[in-house]
Tab-separated table of C-alpha atoms in Angstrom:
chain	number	residue	atom	x	y	z
A	1	MET	CA	153.608	-35.437	49.594
A	2	ALA	CA	150.743	-37.467	48.386
A	3	ASP	CA	148.059	-38.340	50.961
A	4	PRO	CA	148.486	-42.038	51.543
A	5	SER	CA	145.116	-42.349	53.336
A	6	ARG	CA	143.008	-41.885	50.362
A	7	GLU	CA	143.474	-45.114	48.359
A	8	THR	CA	141.791	-48.389	49.376
A	9	VAL	CA	143.986	-51.321	50.480
A	10	SER	CA	143.739	-54.640	51.988
A	11	ASP	CA	147.191	-55.140	53.574
A	12	PRO	CA	146.543	-54.791	57.340
A	13	ASN	CA	149.984	-53.133	58.057
A	14	GLU	CA	149.385	-50.744	55.119
A	15	GLU	CA	146.042	-50.052	56.792
A	16	ILE	CA	147.605	-49.440	60.195
A	17	MET	CA	150.140	-47.045	58.608
A	18	ARG	CA	147.429	-45.082	56.984
A	19	ALA	CA	145.334	-44.974	60.156
A	20	THR	CA	148.578	-43.673	62.048
A	21	TYR	CA	148.958	-41.040	59.277
A	22	ARG	CA	145.299	-39.780	59.847
A	23	ALA	CA	145.623	-40.041	63.588
A	24	LEU	CA	148.994	-38.033	63.759
A	25	ARG	CA	147.592	-35.386	61.557
A	26	GLU	CA	144.520	-35.118	63.789
A	27	HIS	CA	145.945	-35.376	67.351
A	28	GLY	CA	149.800	-34.612	66.867
A	29	TYR	CA	152.516	-36.679	68.446
A	30	ALA	CA	152.094	-35.847	72.180
A	31	ASP	CA	148.346	-36.624	72.282
A	32	LEU	CA	148.545	-39.710	70.056
A	33	THR	CA	147.576	-42.981	71.493
A	34	ILE	CA	147.256	-46.543	70.298
A	35	LYS	CA	143.486	-46.061	71.103
A	36	ARG	CA	143.223	-43.153	68.722
A	37	ILE	CA	145.044	-45.017	66.018
A	38	ALA	CA	142.658	-47.962	66.605
A	39	ALA	CA	139.810	-45.662	66.098
A	40	GLU	CA	141.096	-44.502	62.807
A	41	TYR	CA	141.812	-48.167	61.918
A	42	GLY	CA	138.253	-49.050	62.799
A	43	LYS	CA	139.400	-52.069	64.889
A	44	SER	CA	140.269	-52.705	68.535
A	45	THR	CA	143.627	-51.778	70.267
A	46	ALA	CA	144.348	-55.383	70.460
A	47	ALA	CA	144.462	-55.515	66.629
A	48	ILE	CA	147.194	-52.993	66.709
A	49	HIS	CA	149.039	-54.465	69.745
A	50	TYR	CA	149.200	-57.672	67.677
A	51	HIS	CA	151.745	-55.975	65.468
A	52	TYR	CA	153.225	-53.217	67.717
A	53	ASP	CA	153.838	-53.265	71.551
A	54	THR	CA	154.021	-49.561	72.102
A	55	LYS	CA	153.097	-46.271	70.327
A	56	ASP	CA	156.805	-45.550	69.788
A	57	ASP	CA	157.418	-48.994	68.228
A	58	LEU	CA	154.484	-48.192	65.844
A	59	LEU	CA	155.795	-44.741	65.089
A	60	ALA	CA	159.367	-46.073	64.309
A	61	ALA	CA	157.525	-48.296	61.688
A	62	PHE	CA	155.585	-45.403	60.513
A	63	LEU	CA	158.980	-43.417	59.972
A	64	ASP	CA	160.154	-46.304	57.821
A	65	TYR	CA	156.880	-46.273	55.935
A	66	LEU	CA	157.329	-42.579	55.065
A	67	LEU	CA	160.860	-43.118	53.917
A	68	ASP	CA	159.601	-45.822	51.617
A	69	GLN	CA	156.932	-43.526	50.354
A	70	PHE	CA	159.547	-40.947	49.626
A	71	LYS	CA	161.796	-43.614	47.791
A	72	ASP	CA	158.757	-44.537	45.626
A	73	ALA	CA	158.286	-40.859	44.829
A	74	VAL	CA	162.023	-40.550	44.028
A	75	HIS	CA	161.888	-43.501	41.684
A	76	ASP	CA	159.172	-41.826	39.646
A	77	VAL	CA	161.734	-39.281	38.763
A	78	GLU	CA	162.860	-40.875	35.516
A	79	THR	CA	165.029	-38.194	33.913
A	80	THR	CA	168.833	-38.568	34.187
A	81	ASP	CA	169.593	-35.080	33.069
A	82	PRO	CA	171.407	-33.619	36.068
A	83	GLU	CA	169.941	-30.061	36.033
A	84	GLN	CA	166.349	-31.386	35.515
A	85	ARG	CA	166.742	-34.318	37.913
A	86	LEU	CA	167.956	-31.981	40.700
A	87	ASP	CA	165.138	-29.794	40.032
A	88	LEU	CA	162.510	-32.432	40.336
A	89	LEU	CA	164.140	-33.977	43.528
A	90	LEU	CA	163.902	-30.442	45.121
A	91	ASP	CA	160.222	-30.244	44.014
A	92	LYS	CA	159.634	-33.600	45.807
A	93	LEU	CA	161.403	-32.334	48.988
A	94	LEU	CA	159.751	-29.002	49.047
A	95	VAL	CA	156.224	-29.577	47.920
A	96	ASP	CA	153.597	-27.158	49.020
A	97	PRO	CA	152.678	-27.810	52.581
A	98	LYS	CA	148.999	-26.844	52.400
A	99	ASP	CA	147.872	-30.392	52.063
A	100	HIS	CA	150.135	-31.944	54.816
A	101	ARG	CA	150.837	-29.173	57.288
A	102	ASP	CA	149.462	-31.287	60.054
A	103	LEU	CA	151.880	-34.015	59.235
A	104	LEU	CA	154.742	-31.427	59.374
A	105	VAL	CA	153.546	-30.437	62.798
A	106	ALA	CA	153.523	-34.043	64.120
A	107	MET	CA	156.937	-34.759	62.433
A	108	LEU	CA	158.615	-31.777	64.059
A	109	GLU	CA	157.370	-33.123	67.495
A	110	MET	CA	158.953	-36.483	66.579
A	111	ARG	CA	162.046	-34.772	65.398
A	112	SER	CA	162.351	-32.899	68.667
A	113	GLN	CA	162.302	-36.307	70.482
A	114	ALA	CA	165.137	-37.729	68.546
A	115	PRO	CA	167.694	-36.947	71.264
A	116	TYR	CA	165.563	-39.070	73.703
A	117	GLU	CA	164.363	-41.893	71.457
A	118	ASP	CA	167.074	-43.836	69.517
A	119	ARG	CA	164.643	-45.486	67.195
A	120	PHE	CA	163.406	-42.012	65.923
A	121	SER	CA	166.974	-40.751	65.758
A	122	ASP	CA	168.030	-43.909	63.777
A	123	ARG	CA	165.133	-43.306	61.157
A	124	PHE	CA	165.784	-39.556	60.678
A	125	GLN	CA	169.449	-40.202	60.182
A	126	GLN	CA	168.858	-42.926	57.741
A	127	ASN	CA	166.312	-40.913	55.877
A	128	ASP	CA	168.733	-38.011	55.741
A	129	GLU	CA	171.615	-40.138	54.489
A	130	TYR	CA	169.365	-41.644	51.741
A	131	ILE	CA	168.235	-38.184	50.531
A	132	ARG	CA	171.852	-36.788	50.637
A	133	TYR	CA	173.079	-39.696	48.747
A	134	MET	CA	170.427	-38.980	45.918
A	135	LEU	CA	171.408	-35.316	45.933
A	136	ARG	CA	175.198	-35.938	46.023
A	137	THR	CA	174.811	-38.523	43.201
A	138	VAL	CA	173.007	-36.125	40.933
A	139	VAL	CA	175.402	-33.328	41.710
A	140	ASP	CA	178.423	-35.551	41.100
A	141	HIS	CA	176.775	-36.552	37.864
A	142	GLY	CA	176.341	-32.987	36.768
A	143	ILE	CA	180.007	-32.189	37.701
A	144	GLN	CA	181.146	-35.189	35.556
A	145	GLU	CA	179.025	-33.998	32.632
A	146	GLY	CA	180.592	-30.555	32.952
A	147	VAL	CA	176.984	-29.039	33.664
A	148	PHE	CA	177.696	-28.138	37.310
A	149	ASN	CA	180.844	-26.430	38.647
A	150	ASP	CA	183.503	-28.589	40.262
A	151	ILE	CA	182.290	-27.951	43.868
A	152	ASP	CA	182.066	-30.203	46.937
A	153	ALA	CA	179.005	-32.387	46.092
A	154	GLU	CA	178.666	-33.685	49.724
A	155	HIS	CA	178.559	-30.060	51.039
A	156	ALA	CA	176.024	-29.055	48.277
A	157	ALA	CA	173.769	-31.973	49.386
A	158	ARG	CA	174.040	-30.855	53.060
A	159	ALA	CA	173.420	-27.220	52.062
A	160	LEU	CA	170.325	-28.149	50.217
A	161	MET	CA	169.001	-30.358	53.109
A	162	THR	CA	169.687	-27.489	55.497
A	163	ILE	CA	167.459	-25.387	53.340
A	164	VAL	CA	164.766	-28.178	53.251
A	165	ASP	CA	164.807	-28.742	57.055
A	166	GLY	CA	164.816	-25.026	57.769
A	167	ALA	CA	161.569	-24.772	55.645
A	168	ARG	CA	159.979	-27.626	57.465
A	169	THR	CA	160.725	-26.130	60.787
A	170	ARG	CA	159.629	-22.610	59.794
A	171	ALA	CA	156.333	-23.860	58.368
A	172	VAL	CA	155.487	-25.250	61.729
A	173	VAL	CA	157.073	-22.911	64.289
A	174	LEU	CA	156.173	-19.693	62.529
A	175	ASP	CA	152.969	-20.960	60.929
A	176	ASP	CA	154.423	-19.664	57.775
A	177	GLY	CA	152.336	-20.969	54.747
A	178	ASN	CA	155.099	-19.564	52.462
A	179	ALA	CA	158.081	-21.343	54.102
A	180	LEU	CA	158.324	-24.076	51.644
A	181	THR	CA	157.927	-21.800	48.655
A	182	THR	CA	160.674	-19.447	50.055
A	183	ALA	CA	162.988	-22.512	50.593
A	184	ARG	CA	162.313	-23.737	46.980
A	185	ARG	CA	163.226	-20.300	45.691
A	186	THR	CA	166.374	-20.338	47.923
A	187	ALA	CA	167.291	-23.804	46.709
A	188	ASP	CA	166.945	-22.546	43.149
A	189	GLU	CA	169.270	-19.576	43.769
A	190	TYR	CA	171.732	-22.042	45.264
A	191	VAL	CA	171.668	-24.351	42.170
A	192	THR	CA	171.769	-21.398	39.865
A	193	HIS	CA	174.400	-19.286	41.327
A	194	VAL	CA	176.593	-21.924	43.089
A	195	LEU	CA	176.305	-25.011	40.928
A	196	LEU	CA	175.427	-23.489	37.484
A	197	SER	CA	176.957	-20.025	37.100
A	198	GLU	CA	180.582	-19.617	36.251
A	199	LEU	CA	182.114	-18.803	39.716
B	1	MET	CA	175.687	-17.767	72.494
B	2	ALA	CA	177.435	-16.713	75.710
B	3	ASP	CA	176.555	-18.839	78.735
B	4	PRO	CA	174.380	-16.422	80.775
B	5	SER	CA	174.663	-18.796	83.849
B	6	ARG	CA	178.248	-17.961	84.538
B	7	GLU	CA	178.281	-14.392	85.759
B	8	THR	CA	177.117	-13.414	89.179
B	9	VAL	CA	174.007	-11.311	89.482
B	10	SER	CA	171.679	-10.140	92.071
B	11	ASP	CA	168.466	-9.300	90.239
B	12	PRO	CA	166.061	-12.188	91.354
B	13	ASN	CA	164.457	-12.342	87.922
B	14	GLU	CA	167.767	-12.559	86.255
B	15	GLU	CA	168.663	-15.317	88.572
B	16	ILE	CA	165.471	-17.214	87.755
B	17	MET	CA	166.205	-16.990	84.072
B	18	ARG	CA	169.703	-18.307	84.652
B	19	ALA	CA	168.340	-21.063	86.630
B	20	THR	CA	165.780	-21.903	83.891
B	21	TYR	CA	168.597	-21.961	81.309
B	22	ARG	CA	170.554	-24.494	83.392
B	23	ALA	CA	167.490	-26.671	84.239
B	24	LEU	CA	166.454	-26.603	80.502
B	25	ARG	CA	169.930	-27.731	79.416
B	26	GLU	CA	169.973	-30.532	82.035
B	27	HIS	CA	166.385	-31.850	81.694
B	28	GLY	CA	164.982	-30.779	78.442
B	29	TYR	CA	161.609	-29.182	77.943
B	30	ALA	CA	159.328	-32.219	78.615
B	31	ASP	CA	160.982	-33.120	81.915
B	32	LEU	CA	161.259	-29.632	83.126
B	33	THR	CA	159.415	-28.768	86.316
B	34	ILE	CA	159.119	-25.714	88.485
B	35	LYS	CA	160.700	-27.837	91.258
B	36	ARG	CA	163.784	-28.532	89.048
B	37	ILE	CA	164.173	-24.877	88.220
B	38	ALA	CA	163.836	-24.150	91.991
B	39	ALA	CA	166.594	-26.632	92.743
B	40	GLU	CA	168.906	-24.686	90.307
B	41	TYR	CA	167.698	-21.427	91.755
B	42	GLY	CA	168.604	-22.691	95.204
B	43	LYS	CA	165.301	-21.560	96.633
B	44	SER	CA	161.710	-23.019	97.145
B	45	THR	CA	159.219	-23.465	94.375
B	46	ALA	CA	157.209	-20.832	96.091
B	47	ALA	CA	159.958	-18.304	95.470
B	48	ILE	CA	159.482	-18.983	91.635
B	49	HIS	CA	155.596	-19.153	91.830
B	50	TYR	CA	155.736	-15.719	93.290
B	51	HIS	CA	156.774	-14.569	89.908
B	52	TYR	CA	155.333	-17.171	87.610
B	53	ASP	CA	152.092	-19.195	87.770
B	54	THR	CA	153.101	-22.131	85.529
B	55	LYS	CA	156.173	-23.662	83.882
B	56	ASP	CA	154.909	-22.329	80.453
B	57	ASP	CA	154.478	-18.722	81.901
B	58	LEU	CA	158.101	-18.951	83.065
B	59	LEU	CA	159.253	-20.391	79.708
B	60	ALA	CA	157.430	-17.590	77.791
B	61	ALA	CA	159.471	-15.150	79.840
B	62	PHE	CA	162.541	-17.074	79.256
B	63	LEU	CA	162.003	-16.778	75.487
B	64	ASP	CA	161.778	-13.097	75.894
B	65	TYR	CA	165.023	-13.213	77.870
B	66	LEU	CA	166.807	-15.136	75.078
B	67	LEU	CA	165.584	-12.551	72.610
B	68	ASP	CA	166.865	-9.746	74.767
B	69	GLN	CA	170.159	-11.570	74.966
B	70	PHE	CA	170.364	-11.870	71.167
B	71	LYS	CA	169.565	-8.083	70.855
B	72	ASP	CA	172.391	-7.349	73.259
B	73	ALA	CA	174.748	-9.469	71.201
B	74	VAL	CA	173.550	-7.728	67.975
B	75	HIS	CA	174.120	-4.240	69.405
B	76	ASP	CA	177.831	-5.316	70.024
B	77	VAL	CA	178.111	-5.343	66.135
B	78	GLU	CA	179.306	-1.885	65.716
B	79	THR	CA	180.359	-1.883	62.069
B	80	THR	CA	178.087	-0.203	59.570
B	81	ASP	CA	179.901	-1.747	56.497
B	82	PRO	CA	177.108	-3.855	54.941
B	83	GLU	CA	179.269	-6.761	53.992
B	84	GLN	CA	181.083	-6.941	57.181
B	85	ARG	CA	177.972	-6.307	59.381
B	86	LEU	CA	176.135	-9.112	57.486
B	87	ASP	CA	178.969	-11.436	58.027
B	88	LEU	CA	179.035	-10.690	61.941
B	89	LEU	CA	175.369	-11.116	62.109
B	90	LEU	CA	175.537	-14.537	60.517
B	91	ASP	CA	178.287	-15.303	62.974
B	92	LYS	CA	176.134	-14.537	65.858
B	93	LEU	CA	173.186	-16.585	64.349
B	94	LEU	CA	175.408	-19.601	63.576
B	95	VAL	CA	177.806	-19.834	66.381
B	96	ASP	CA	179.469	-23.178	67.111
B	97	PRO	CA	176.784	-25.339	68.866
B	98	LYS	CA	179.328	-27.206	71.085
B	99	ASP	CA	178.767	-25.033	74.073
B	100	HIS	CA	175.090	-24.971	73.830
B	101	ARG	CA	173.881	-28.031	72.088
B	102	ASP	CA	171.648	-28.915	75.112
B	103	LEU	CA	169.945	-25.571	74.797
B	104	LEU	CA	169.254	-26.252	71.130
B	105	VAL	CA	167.692	-29.565	72.101
B	106	ALA	CA	165.380	-27.902	74.607
B	107	MET	CA	164.580	-25.007	72.104
B	108	LEU	CA	163.557	-27.516	69.436
B	109	GLU	CA	161.204	-29.145	71.874
B	110	MET	CA	159.655	-25.703	72.527
B	111	ARG	CA	159.562	-24.843	68.881
B	112	SER	CA	157.765	-28.055	68.192
B	113	GLN	CA	155.118	-26.986	70.786
B	114	ALA	CA	154.461	-23.598	69.115
B	115	PRO	CA	151.280	-25.000	67.268
B	116	TYR	CA	149.798	-25.820	70.713
B	117	GLU	CA	151.061	-22.941	72.753
B	118	ASP	CA	150.338	-19.386	71.604
B	119	ARG	CA	152.744	-17.739	74.010
B	120	PHE	CA	155.658	-19.837	72.421
B	121	SER	CA	154.460	-19.148	69.002
B	122	ASP	CA	154.221	-15.345	69.694
B	123	ARG	CA	157.735	-15.258	70.906
B	124	PHE	CA	159.158	-17.269	68.046
B	125	GLN	CA	157.524	-15.109	65.524
B	126	GLN	CA	158.521	-11.936	67.237
B	127	ASN	CA	162.187	-13.255	67.433
B	128	ASP	CA	162.071	-14.110	63.808
B	129	GLU	CA	160.690	-10.860	62.700
B	130	TYR	CA	163.252	-8.901	64.675
B	131	ILE	CA	166.153	-10.888	63.110
B	132	ARG	CA	164.710	-10.620	59.639
B	133	TYR	CA	164.355	-6.884	60.169
B	134	MET	CA	168.142	-6.768	61.088
B	135	LEU	CA	169.047	-8.850	57.962
B	136	ARG	CA	166.756	-6.869	55.568
B	137	THR	CA	168.097	-3.561	56.912
B	138	VAL	CA	171.770	-4.568	56.271
B	139	VAL	CA	170.972	-6.034	52.884
B	140	ASP	CA	169.042	-2.925	51.795
B	141	HIS	CA	171.828	-0.757	53.076
B	142	GLY	CA	174.310	-2.775	50.955
B	143	ILE	CA	172.024	-2.500	47.881
B	144	GLN	CA	171.824	1.395	48.325
B	145	GLU	CA	175.533	1.489	48.561
B	146	GLY	CA	175.974	-0.577	45.407
B	147	VAL	CA	177.844	-3.187	47.320
B	148	PHE	CA	175.035	-5.964	46.940
B	149	ASN	CA	173.074	-6.867	43.922
B	150	ASP	CA	169.621	-5.189	43.648
B	151	ILE	CA	167.893	-8.313	44.952
B	152	ASP	CA	164.684	-8.841	46.976
B	153	ALA	CA	166.084	-7.957	50.486
B	154	GLU	CA	163.084	-9.503	52.298
B	155	HIS	CA	163.441	-12.851	50.468
B	156	ALA	CA	167.207	-12.743	51.181
B	157	ALA	CA	166.557	-12.335	54.955
B	158	ARG	CA	164.068	-15.234	54.836
B	159	ALA	CA	166.566	-17.380	52.772
B	160	LEU	CA	169.347	-16.736	55.352
B	161	MET	CA	166.852	-17.560	58.232
B	162	THR	CA	165.723	-20.795	56.501
B	163	ILE	CA	169.419	-21.772	56.538
B	164	VAL	CA	169.792	-20.834	60.175
B	165	ASP	CA	166.615	-22.711	61.327
B	166	GLY	CA	167.708	-25.691	59.159
B	167	ALA	CA	171.085	-25.868	60.976
B	168	ARG	CA	169.505	-25.612	64.425
B	169	THR	CA	167.085	-28.424	63.618
B	170	ARG	CA	169.741	-30.648	62.009
B	171	ALA	CA	172.145	-30.161	64.990
B	172	VAL	CA	169.468	-31.590	67.304
B	173	VAL	CA	167.657	-34.165	65.045
B	174	LEU	CA	170.707	-35.746	63.389
B	175	ASP	CA	173.042	-35.003	66.321
B	176	ASP	CA	175.226	-33.312	63.664
B	177	GLY	CA	177.963	-31.390	65.336
B	178	ASN	CA	178.891	-29.840	62.019
B	179	ALA	CA	175.373	-28.618	61.206
B	180	LEU	CA	176.033	-24.967	62.088
B	181	THR	CA	179.474	-24.946	60.386
B	182	THR	CA	177.759	-26.266	57.219
B	183	ALA	CA	175.121	-23.622	57.475
B	184	ARG	CA	177.576	-20.972	57.980
B	185	ARG	CA	179.352	-22.028	54.749
B	186	THR	CA	176.025	-22.204	52.881
B	187	ALA	CA	175.099	-18.840	54.195
B	188	ASP	CA	178.442	-17.489	52.957
B	189	GLU	CA	177.874	-18.954	49.526
B	190	TYR	CA	174.542	-17.337	49.413
B	191	VAL	CA	176.034	-13.992	50.269
B	192	THR	CA	178.980	-14.356	47.918
B	193	HIS	CA	177.066	-15.799	44.799
B	194	VAL	CA	173.665	-14.181	45.122
B	195	LEU	CA	174.354	-10.867	46.959
B	196	LEU	CA	177.857	-9.975	45.924
B	197	SER	CA	178.735	-11.655	42.586
B	198	GLU	CA	177.618	-9.981	39.313
B	199	LEU	CA	174.462	-12.010	38.392
């Protein structure tokens, strides 16, 4: 994932999102406050409350922002060759965590709160549906072109997302710096032996 | 996972663990208090503080208790046939979540706190190492017997645990009642096409 905090911008909402990103990485979810986000923003808490009533309102918007970032990254994948496209999508989903491990930590805290916070739950579901749609579409395309085996594309998308979510959880819980690399290899094995090899 | 709260016992520590299990399922991690555990225990908070100073002390012991439960369940797997044994281990790891979804919710909250709470982190790592050891051993055994392909057994164990952890996360975050079934199928595909089929 690219670090969205590095470029300069002038849109206040974009600036608040980048401040939220930095504050989340620094403090985690539980210790995050509007005050801490304001400190990263370089303005008063009132300047943030003008846009968002509560921390969780702001974080729901932040999850939308992350999904938009991911959509932008996916639109950069220009190839339509199914095997190559699936490979690049998996790269985007399982990039090396070294530069954003702190974000994974904060995201897992937010994920764990989904059963208690509908706005988080809605975003995570929407995000997952979007990515599964991308994966299913490329798998279906590969099946139509005769490149992939005629398997259940929706299941394949869910299987790959299970591997992605497993990696994100393991990177945080086990502090495993190789969790995403292991998952990338596992996803590759799945693609090679379930989608591509003669069954 | 069997529901450990159902049988009758007389060991006070066992009773406290079962009370913790029920309280965690009912209140989740964040809202759990010694008082609420005491209410399930049917005794005073002092009766719990006699054994444990803080909620997190108690929960660290609870994680040990869960690992012991899992070890007991694994010891019930008596077959030494590698393919069958791997199958049964995966069954134990990916049992239907319907009867313990609330526990998965509380566990993900505790998992998300691992970066902030060394005692949780230690237990989750120890648990993962134990289960990976079980998986690696059966895969190695299958390789020696010529039943499985000569693959990297440590990677295979990590790949399967990535699928398991992905399922646990998805069951909670996406409220996906089929997450563990999907993961069981994915693990089966991995075993069939990576371990068993001619590569």
